[in-house]
Amino acid sequence: MTVIAETAPVSNPARWMGRILSGLVILFLMIDGAIKLVPWPVVTETMERMGYESSDALMRGLGAITIVCTVLYAIPPTSILGAILLTGYLGGAIASHVRIDSPLLTHTLFGLYLGLMLWGGLWLRDKNLRSLIPLRR
């Protein structure tokens, strides 16, 4: 016997709030990926301060990964896959900041803030994710 769970439709305000949150995340990550594709001095200096080598290949690789994962997140049929991949990417950023003892609220937890916006925006705009992760009243 197959059971299909009913989910409440996504209201227009929730859908728009989800789109805005997701749009901000997409905009930030696309800019972040793009500046890594063109390894500007600020990017290489930051990577050196974090303890990574400042090779152009590493920067371009990280930029390409960021852009590909963000594009997957932006396309509705692949948005959950993109969110999962970006969560791993942001976790690596958090771990890097923990390793060098960056300021907690501004640098270290920034990946967490971005991840919450990423999943919150997706949850608000995707009824399938709402059925997978329901919130009870």
PDB file of C-alpha atoms in Angstrom:
ATOM      1  CA  MET A   1       0.000   0.000   0.000  1.00  0.00           C
ATOM      2  CA  THR A   2       1.386   3.367  -1.017  1.00  0.00           C
ATOM      3  CA  VAL A   3       0.829   6.332   1.249  1.00  0.00           C
ATOM      4  CA  ILE A   4       1.155   9.812  -0.152  1.00  0.00           C
ATOM      5  CA  ALA A   5       1.620  12.549   2.386  1.00  0.00           C
ATOM      6  CA  GLU A   6      -0.305  15.707   1.762  1.00  0.00           C
ATOM      7  CA  THR A   7       1.586  18.934   2.097  1.00  0.00           C
ATOM      8  CA  ALA A   8       0.117  22.358   2.425  1.00  0.00           C
ATOM      9  CA  PRO A   9       0.668  24.497  -0.635  1.00  0.00           C
ATOM     10  CA  VAL A  10       3.358  27.117  -0.363  1.00  0.00           C
ATOM     11  CA  SER A  11       1.794  30.532   0.215  1.00  0.00           C
ATOM     12  CA  ASN A  12       2.817  33.404  -2.038  1.00  0.00           C
ATOM     13  CA  PRO A  13       4.526  35.399   0.748  1.00  0.00           C
ATOM     14  CA  ALA A  14       6.506  32.317   1.825  1.00  0.00           C
ATOM     15  CA  ARG A  15       7.439  31.527  -1.770  1.00  0.00           C
ATOM     16  CA  TRP A  16       8.641  35.093  -2.363  1.00  0.00           C
ATOM     17  CA  MET A  17      10.592  35.190   0.877  1.00  0.00           C
ATOM     18  CA  GLY A  18      12.222  31.906  -0.155  1.00  0.00           C
ATOM     19  CA  ARG A  19      13.069  33.321  -3.559  1.00  0.00           C
ATOM     20  CA  ILE A  20      14.595  36.436  -1.998  1.00  0.00           C
ATOM     21  CA  LEU A  21      16.698  34.431   0.471  1.00  0.00           C
ATOM     22  CA  SER A  22      17.796  32.014  -2.251  1.00  0.00           C
ATOM     23  CA  GLY A  23      18.522  34.901  -4.610  1.00  0.00           C
ATOM     24  CA  LEU A  24      20.792  36.574  -2.058  1.00  0.00           C
ATOM     25  CA  VAL A  25      22.675  33.308  -1.499  1.00  0.00           C
ATOM     26  CA  ILE A  26      22.993  32.729  -5.255  1.00  0.00           C
ATOM     27  CA  LEU A  27      24.205  36.284  -5.850  1.00  0.00           C
ATOM     28  CA  PHE A  28      26.814  36.092  -3.090  1.00  0.00           C
ATOM     29  CA  LEU A  29      28.129  32.670  -4.104  1.00  0.00           C
ATOM     30  CA  MET A  30      28.296  33.529  -7.819  1.00  0.00           C
ATOM     31  CA  ILE A  31      30.342  36.641  -7.020  1.00  0.00           C
ATOM     32  CA  ASP A  32      32.507  34.601  -4.646  1.00  0.00           C
ATOM     33  CA  GLY A  33      33.096  31.967  -7.333  1.00  0.00           C
ATOM     34  CA  ALA A  34      33.783  34.566 -10.017  1.00  0.00           C
ATOM     35  CA  ILE A  35      36.458  36.388  -8.015  1.00  0.00           C
ATOM     36  CA  LYS A  36      38.184  33.062  -7.459  1.00  0.00           C
ATOM     37  CA  LEU A  37      38.187  32.346 -11.205  1.00  0.00           C
ATOM     38  CA  VAL A  38      40.133  35.558 -11.707  1.00  0.00           C
ATOM     39  CA  PRO A  39      42.583  35.199  -8.814  1.00  0.00           C
ATOM     40  CA  TRP A  40      42.717  38.780  -7.614  1.00  0.00           C
ATOM     41  CA  PRO A  41      45.421  39.646  -5.083  1.00  0.00           C
ATOM     42  CA  VAL A  42      42.847  39.927  -2.281  1.00  0.00           C
ATOM     43  CA  VAL A  43      41.811  36.316  -2.898  1.00  0.00           C
ATOM     44  CA  THR A  44      45.351  34.960  -2.953  1.00  0.00           C
ATOM     45  CA  GLU A  45      46.280  36.961   0.155  1.00  0.00           C
ATOM     46  CA  THR A  46      43.250  35.624   2.016  1.00  0.00           C
ATOM     47  CA  MET A  47      44.064  32.049   1.026  1.00  0.00           C
ATOM     48  CA  GLU A  48      47.648  32.507   2.228  1.00  0.00           C
ATOM     49  CA  ARG A  49      46.425  33.867   5.576  1.00  0.00           C
ATOM     50  CA  MET A  50      44.215  30.793   5.893  1.00  0.00           C
ATOM     51  CA  GLY A  51      47.216  28.546   5.395  1.00  0.00           C
ATOM     52  CA  TYR A  52      46.595  27.416   1.811  1.00  0.00           C
ATOM     53  CA  GLU A  53      48.960  27.856  -1.088  1.00  0.00           C
ATOM     54  CA  SER A  54      48.065  30.696  -3.393  1.00  0.00           C
ATOM     55  CA  SER A  55      48.182  28.782  -6.668  1.00  0.00           C
ATOM     56  CA  ASP A  56      45.991  29.951  -9.508  1.00  0.00           C
ATOM     57  CA  ALA A  57      44.863  26.360 -10.146  1.00  0.00           C
ATOM     58  CA  LEU A  58      43.541  26.009  -6.586  1.00  0.00           C
ATOM     59  CA  MET A  59      41.684  29.325  -6.803  1.00  0.00           C
ATOM     60  CA  ARG A  60      40.142  28.515 -10.160  1.00  0.00           C
ATOM     61  CA  GLY A  61      39.175  25.043  -8.972  1.00  0.00           C
ATOM     62  CA  LEU A  62      37.399  26.435  -5.911  1.00  0.00           C
ATOM     63  CA  GLY A  63      35.724  29.085  -8.051  1.00  0.00           C
ATOM     64  CA  ALA A  64      34.482  26.476 -10.542  1.00  0.00           C
ATOM     65  CA  ILE A  65      33.176  24.241  -7.741  1.00  0.00           C
ATOM     66  CA  THR A  66      31.360  27.181  -6.162  1.00  0.00           C
ATOM     67  CA  ILE A  67      29.743  28.224  -9.440  1.00  0.00           C
ATOM     68  CA  VAL A  68      28.714  24.689 -10.467  1.00  0.00           C
ATOM     69  CA  CYS A  69      27.163  23.959  -7.063  1.00  0.00           C
ATOM     70  CA  THR A  70      25.403  27.333  -7.046  1.00  0.00           C
ATOM     71  CA  VAL A  71      23.968  26.756 -10.524  1.00  0.00           C
ATOM     72  CA  LEU A  72      22.685  23.357  -9.358  1.00  0.00           C
ATOM     73  CA  TYR A  73      21.059  25.111  -6.392  1.00  0.00           C
ATOM     74  CA  ALA A  74      19.484  27.751  -8.644  1.00  0.00           C
ATOM     75  CA  ILE A  75      17.797  25.209 -10.962  1.00  0.00           C
ATOM     76  CA  PRO A  76      14.612  23.914  -9.261  1.00  0.00           C
ATOM     77  CA  PRO A  77      14.918  20.205 -10.220  1.00  0.00           C
ATOM     78  CA  THR A  78      18.498  20.046  -8.886  1.00  0.00           C
ATOM     79  CA  SER A  79      18.170  22.563  -6.044  1.00  0.00           C
ATOM     80  CA  ILE A  80      18.313  20.003  -3.227  1.00  0.00           C
ATOM     81  CA  LEU A  81      21.459  18.411  -4.683  1.00  0.00           C
ATOM     82  CA  GLY A  82      23.003  21.882  -5.008  1.00  0.00           C
ATOM     83  CA  ALA A  83      22.058  22.690  -1.406  1.00  0.00           C
ATOM     84  CA  ILE A  84      23.683  19.486  -0.158  1.00  0.00           C
ATOM     85  CA  LEU A  85      26.895  20.180  -2.096  1.00  0.00           C
ATOM     86  CA  LEU A  86      27.005  23.809  -0.974  1.00  0.00           C
ATOM     87  CA  THR A  87      26.493  22.705   2.636  1.00  0.00           C
ATOM     88  CA  GLY A  88      29.642  20.608   2.373  1.00  0.00           C
ATOM     89  CA  TYR A  89      31.513  23.494   0.771  1.00  0.00           C
ATOM     90  CA  LEU A  90      30.419  25.906   3.498  1.00  0.00           C
ATOM     91  CA  GLY A  91      31.357  23.348   6.149  1.00  0.00           C
ATOM     92  CA  GLY A  92      34.876  23.314   4.739  1.00  0.00           C
ATOM     93  CA  ALA A  93      34.990  27.098   4.950  1.00  0.00           C
ATOM     94  CA  ILE A  94      33.881  26.979   8.587  1.00  0.00           C
ATOM     95  CA  ALA A  95      36.520  24.344   9.364  1.00  0.00           C
ATOM     96  CA  SER A  96      39.205  26.498   7.734  1.00  0.00           C
ATOM     97  CA  HIS A  97      38.219  29.490   9.870  1.00  0.00           C
ATOM     98  CA  VAL A  98      38.170  27.371  13.027  1.00  0.00           C
ATOM     99  CA  ARG A  99      41.671  26.105  12.201  1.00  0.00           C
ATOM    100  CA  ILE A 100      43.172  29.602  12.040  1.00  0.00           C
ATOM    101  CA  ASP A 101      41.105  30.920  14.977  1.00  0.00           C
ATOM    102  CA  SER A 102      39.180  33.564  13.005  1.00  0.00           C
ATOM    103  CA  PRO A 103      36.704  35.805  14.832  1.00  0.00           C
ATOM    104  CA  LEU A 104      33.713  33.621  15.710  1.00  0.00           C
ATOM    105  CA  LEU A 105      30.640  35.718  14.904  1.00  0.00           C
ATOM    106  CA  THR A 106      31.896  37.490  11.777  1.00  0.00           C
ATOM    107  CA  HIS A 107      34.156  35.006  10.008  1.00  0.00           C
ATOM    108  CA  THR A 108      33.825  31.503  11.415  1.00  0.00           C
ATOM    109  CA  LEU A 109      30.033  31.393  11.590  1.00  0.00           C
ATOM    110  CA  PHE A 110      29.472  33.221   8.294  1.00  0.00           C
ATOM    111  CA  GLY A 111      29.230  29.870   6.505  1.00  0.00           C
ATOM    112  CA  LEU A 112      26.567  28.809   9.001  1.00  0.00           C
ATOM    113  CA  TYR A 113      24.582  31.994   8.378  1.00  0.00           C
ATOM    114  CA  LEU A 114      24.812  31.448   4.633  1.00  0.00           C
ATOM    115  CA  GLY A 115      23.822  27.791   5.029  1.00  0.00           C
ATOM    116  CA  LEU A 116      20.770  28.724   7.090  1.00  0.00           C
ATOM    117  CA  MET A 117      19.720  31.215   4.414  1.00  0.00           C
ATOM    118  CA  LEU A 118      20.365  28.597   1.719  1.00  0.00           C
ATOM    119  CA  TRP A 119      18.223  25.882   3.342  1.00  0.00           C
ATOM    120  CA  GLY A 120      15.643  28.345   4.695  1.00  0.00           C
ATOM    121  CA  GLY A 121      15.084  29.837   1.258  1.00  0.00           C
ATOM    122  CA  LEU A 122      14.786  26.402  -0.290  1.00  0.00           C
ATOM    123  CA  TRP A 123      12.414  25.192   2.439  1.00  0.00           C
ATOM    124  CA  LEU A 124      10.183  28.244   1.981  1.00  0.00           C
ATOM    125  CA  ARG A 125       9.891  27.829  -1.784  1.00  0.00           C
ATOM    126  CA  ASP A 126       9.877  24.027  -2.216  1.00  0.00           C
ATOM    127  CA  LYS A 127       6.843  22.043  -1.064  1.00  0.00           C
ATOM    128  CA  ASN A 128       8.689  18.731  -1.576  1.00  0.00           C
ATOM    129  CA  LEU A 129      11.334  19.762   0.951  1.00  0.00           C
ATOM    130  CA  ARG A 130       8.563  20.854   3.309  1.00  0.00           C
ATOM    131  CA  SER A 131       7.091  17.361   3.162  1.00  0.00           C
ATOM    132  CA  LEU A 132      10.519  15.858   3.837  1.00  0.00           C
ATOM    133  CA  ILE A 133      11.249  18.219   6.748  1.00  0.00           C
ATOM    134  CA  PRO A 134       7.866  19.203   8.216  1.00  0.00           C
ATOM    135  CA  LEU A 135       7.610  21.710  11.033  1.00  0.00           C
ATOM    136  CA  ARG A 136       4.964  20.883  13.620  1.00  0.00           C
ATOM    137  CA  ARG A 137       2.903  23.434  15.473  1.00  0.00           C
TER     138      ARG A 137
END
